[in-house]
PDB file of C-alpha atoms in Angstrom:
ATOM      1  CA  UNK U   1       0.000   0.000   0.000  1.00 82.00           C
ATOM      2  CA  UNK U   2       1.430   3.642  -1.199  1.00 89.00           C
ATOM      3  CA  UNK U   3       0.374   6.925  -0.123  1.00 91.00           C
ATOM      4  CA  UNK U   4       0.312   9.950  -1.788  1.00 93.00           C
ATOM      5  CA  UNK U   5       0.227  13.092  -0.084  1.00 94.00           C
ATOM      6  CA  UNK U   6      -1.300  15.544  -2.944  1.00 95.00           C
ATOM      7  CA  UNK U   7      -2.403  15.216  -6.515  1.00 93.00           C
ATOM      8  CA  UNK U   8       1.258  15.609  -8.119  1.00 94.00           C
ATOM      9  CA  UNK U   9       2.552  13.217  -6.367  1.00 94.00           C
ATOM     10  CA  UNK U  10      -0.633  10.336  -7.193  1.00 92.00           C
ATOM     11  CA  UNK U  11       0.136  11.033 -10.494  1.00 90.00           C
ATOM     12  CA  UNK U  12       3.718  10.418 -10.501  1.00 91.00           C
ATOM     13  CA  UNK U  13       3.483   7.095  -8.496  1.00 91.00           C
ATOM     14  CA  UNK U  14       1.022   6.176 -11.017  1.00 86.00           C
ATOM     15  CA  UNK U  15       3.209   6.909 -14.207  1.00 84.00           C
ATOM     16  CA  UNK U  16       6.141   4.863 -12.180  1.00 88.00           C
ATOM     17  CA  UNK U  17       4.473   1.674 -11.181  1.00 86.00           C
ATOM     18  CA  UNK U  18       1.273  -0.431 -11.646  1.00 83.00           C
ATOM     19  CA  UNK U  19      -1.465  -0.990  -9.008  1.00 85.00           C
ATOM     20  CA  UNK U  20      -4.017  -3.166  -9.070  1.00 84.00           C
ATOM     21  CA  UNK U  21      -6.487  -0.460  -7.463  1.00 86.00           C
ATOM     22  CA  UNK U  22      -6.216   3.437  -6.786  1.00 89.00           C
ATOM     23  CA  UNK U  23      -8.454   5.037  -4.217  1.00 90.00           C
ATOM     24  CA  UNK U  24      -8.356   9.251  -5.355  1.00 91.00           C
ATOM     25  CA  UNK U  25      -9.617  11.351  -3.831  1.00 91.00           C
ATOM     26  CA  UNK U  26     -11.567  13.948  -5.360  1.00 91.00           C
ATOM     27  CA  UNK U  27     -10.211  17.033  -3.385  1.00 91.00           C
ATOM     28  CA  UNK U  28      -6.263  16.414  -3.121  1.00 92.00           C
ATOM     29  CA  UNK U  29      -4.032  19.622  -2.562  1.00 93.00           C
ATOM     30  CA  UNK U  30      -2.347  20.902  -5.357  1.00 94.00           C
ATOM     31  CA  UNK U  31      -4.097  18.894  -8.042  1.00 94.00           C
ATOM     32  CA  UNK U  32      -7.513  17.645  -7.673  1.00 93.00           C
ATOM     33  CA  UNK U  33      -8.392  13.484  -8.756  1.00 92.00           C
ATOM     34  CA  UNK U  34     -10.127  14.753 -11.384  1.00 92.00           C
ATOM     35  CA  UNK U  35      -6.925  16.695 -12.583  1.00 93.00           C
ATOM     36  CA  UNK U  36      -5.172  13.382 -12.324  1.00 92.00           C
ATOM     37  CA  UNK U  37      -7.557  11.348 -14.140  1.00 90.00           C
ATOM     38  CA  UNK U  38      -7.538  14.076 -17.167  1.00 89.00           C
ATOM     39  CA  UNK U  39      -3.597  13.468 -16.682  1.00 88.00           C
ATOM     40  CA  UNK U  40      -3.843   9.540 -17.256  1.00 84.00           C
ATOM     41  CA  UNK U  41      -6.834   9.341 -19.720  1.00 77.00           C
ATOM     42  CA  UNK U  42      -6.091   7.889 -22.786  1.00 71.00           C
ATOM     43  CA  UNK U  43      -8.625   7.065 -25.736  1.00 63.00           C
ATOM     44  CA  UNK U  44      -7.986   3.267 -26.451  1.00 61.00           C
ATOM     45  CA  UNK U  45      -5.701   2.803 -23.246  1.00 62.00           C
ATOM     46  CA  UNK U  46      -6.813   0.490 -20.197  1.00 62.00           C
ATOM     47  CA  UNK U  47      -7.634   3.003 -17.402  1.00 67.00           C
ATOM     48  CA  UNK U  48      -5.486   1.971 -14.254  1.00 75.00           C
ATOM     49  CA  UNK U  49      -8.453   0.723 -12.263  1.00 84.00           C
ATOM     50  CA  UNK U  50      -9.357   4.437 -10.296  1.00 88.00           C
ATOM     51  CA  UNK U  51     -12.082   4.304  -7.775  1.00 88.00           C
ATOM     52  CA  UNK U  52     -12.564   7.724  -6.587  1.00 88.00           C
ATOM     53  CA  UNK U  53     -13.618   8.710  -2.982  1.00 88.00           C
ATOM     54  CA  UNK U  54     -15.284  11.811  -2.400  1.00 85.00           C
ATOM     55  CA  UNK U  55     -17.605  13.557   0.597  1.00 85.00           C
ATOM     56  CA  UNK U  56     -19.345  15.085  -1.930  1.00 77.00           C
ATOM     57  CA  UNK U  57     -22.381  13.322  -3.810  1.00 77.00           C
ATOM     58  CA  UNK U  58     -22.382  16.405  -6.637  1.00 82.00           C
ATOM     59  CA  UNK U  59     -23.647  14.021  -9.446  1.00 85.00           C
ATOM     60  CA  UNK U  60     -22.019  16.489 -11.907  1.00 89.00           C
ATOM     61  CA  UNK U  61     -18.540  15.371 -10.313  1.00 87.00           C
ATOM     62  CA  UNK U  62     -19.531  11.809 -10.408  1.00 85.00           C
ATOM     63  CA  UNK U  63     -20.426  11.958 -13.746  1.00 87.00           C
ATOM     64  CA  UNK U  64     -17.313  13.470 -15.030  1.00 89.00           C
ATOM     65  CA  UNK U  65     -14.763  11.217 -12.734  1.00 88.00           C
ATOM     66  CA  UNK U  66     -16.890   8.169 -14.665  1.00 86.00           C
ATOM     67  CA  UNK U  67     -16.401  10.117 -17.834  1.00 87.00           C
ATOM     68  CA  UNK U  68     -12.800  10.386 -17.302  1.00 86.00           C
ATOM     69  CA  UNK U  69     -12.258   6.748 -16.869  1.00 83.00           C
ATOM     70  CA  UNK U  70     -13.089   5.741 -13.042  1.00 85.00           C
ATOM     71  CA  UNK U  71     -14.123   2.702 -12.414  1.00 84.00           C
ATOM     72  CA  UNK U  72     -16.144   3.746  -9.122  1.00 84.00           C
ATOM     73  CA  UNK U  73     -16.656   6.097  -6.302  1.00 84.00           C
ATOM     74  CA  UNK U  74     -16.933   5.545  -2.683  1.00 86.00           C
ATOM     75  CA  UNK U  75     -18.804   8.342  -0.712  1.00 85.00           C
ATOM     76  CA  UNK U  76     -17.254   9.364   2.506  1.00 85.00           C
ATOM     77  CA  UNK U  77     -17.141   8.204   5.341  1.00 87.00           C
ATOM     78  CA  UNK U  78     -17.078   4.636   4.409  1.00 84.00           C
ATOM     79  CA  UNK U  79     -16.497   1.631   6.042  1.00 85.00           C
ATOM     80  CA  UNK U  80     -13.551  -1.038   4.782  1.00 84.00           C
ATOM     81  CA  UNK U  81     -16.758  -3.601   4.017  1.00 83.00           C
ATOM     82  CA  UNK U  82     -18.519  -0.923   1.697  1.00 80.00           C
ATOM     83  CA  UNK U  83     -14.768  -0.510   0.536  1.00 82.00           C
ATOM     84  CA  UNK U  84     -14.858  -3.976  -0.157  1.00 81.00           C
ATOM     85  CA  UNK U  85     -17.852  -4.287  -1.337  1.00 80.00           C
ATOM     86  CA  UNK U  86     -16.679  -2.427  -4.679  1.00 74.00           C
ATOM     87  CA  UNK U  87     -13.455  -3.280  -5.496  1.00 73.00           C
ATOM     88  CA  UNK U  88     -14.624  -6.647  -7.248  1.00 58.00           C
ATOM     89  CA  UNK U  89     -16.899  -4.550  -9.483  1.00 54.00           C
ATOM     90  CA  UNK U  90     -14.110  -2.269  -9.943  1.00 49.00           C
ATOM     91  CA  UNK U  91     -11.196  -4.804 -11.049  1.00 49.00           C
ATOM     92  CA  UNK U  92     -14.419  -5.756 -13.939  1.00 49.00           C
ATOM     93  CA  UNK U  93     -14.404  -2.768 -15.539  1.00 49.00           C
ATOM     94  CA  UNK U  94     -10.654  -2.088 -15.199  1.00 47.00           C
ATOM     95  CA  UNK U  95     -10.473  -5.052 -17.790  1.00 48.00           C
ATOM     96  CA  UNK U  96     -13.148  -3.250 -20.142  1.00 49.00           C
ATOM     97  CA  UNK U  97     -11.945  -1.519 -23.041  1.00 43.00           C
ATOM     98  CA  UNK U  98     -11.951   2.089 -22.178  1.00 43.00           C
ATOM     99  CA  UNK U  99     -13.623   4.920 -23.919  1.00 43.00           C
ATOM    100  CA  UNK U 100     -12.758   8.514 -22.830  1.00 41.00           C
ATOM    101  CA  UNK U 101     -15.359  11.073 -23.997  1.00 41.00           C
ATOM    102  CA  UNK U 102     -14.755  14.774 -23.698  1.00 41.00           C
ATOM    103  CA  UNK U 103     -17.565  17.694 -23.200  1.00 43.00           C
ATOM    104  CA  UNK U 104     -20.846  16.971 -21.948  1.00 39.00           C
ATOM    105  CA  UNK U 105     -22.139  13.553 -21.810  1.00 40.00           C
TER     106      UNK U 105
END
């Protein structure tokens, strides 16, 4: 388990090694884990499987982490079972081809 402590730094442990599941959080200092997925997207690419946590149930922000290539979200607070409770469903549609769609949905 690796922890990064702000948006920069997610991004560059995820350029340097593979995981087989990122928890990002939505509001990270200096660059936000929607900044990071619009860092990693790639049209035709395998998304590293991202679930995103987040306080905030904005369904604009959900929708546009999903957009970017997430895999899932996880409102806080959370307990490890609801944790658990996606991360199978989350390693599924890691393996799914990957389709990154900009502008509105």
């Amino acid at each position: 388990m690796f922890k990064a402590n702000n948006g920069r730094d997610a991004l560059d442990m995820m350029r340097q090694q593979r995981f087989n599941l990122i928890l990002l959080d939505v509001h990270m200092p200096i660059m936000s884990g929607l900044d990071v997925l619009r860092s990693v997207a790639r049209p035709g690419v395998p998304m590293l499987p991202v679930l995103m946590v987040t306080a905030n149930r904005n369904i604009d922000t959900v929708n546009e982490a999903m957009l970017l290539g997430c895999v899932g979200y996880v409102v806080k607070p959370f307990t490890p079972e609801g944790l658990l409770d996606r991360t199978p469903s989350a390693d599924r549609k890691a393996q799914e081809p990957r389709r990154v769609r900009r502008g509105q949905p």
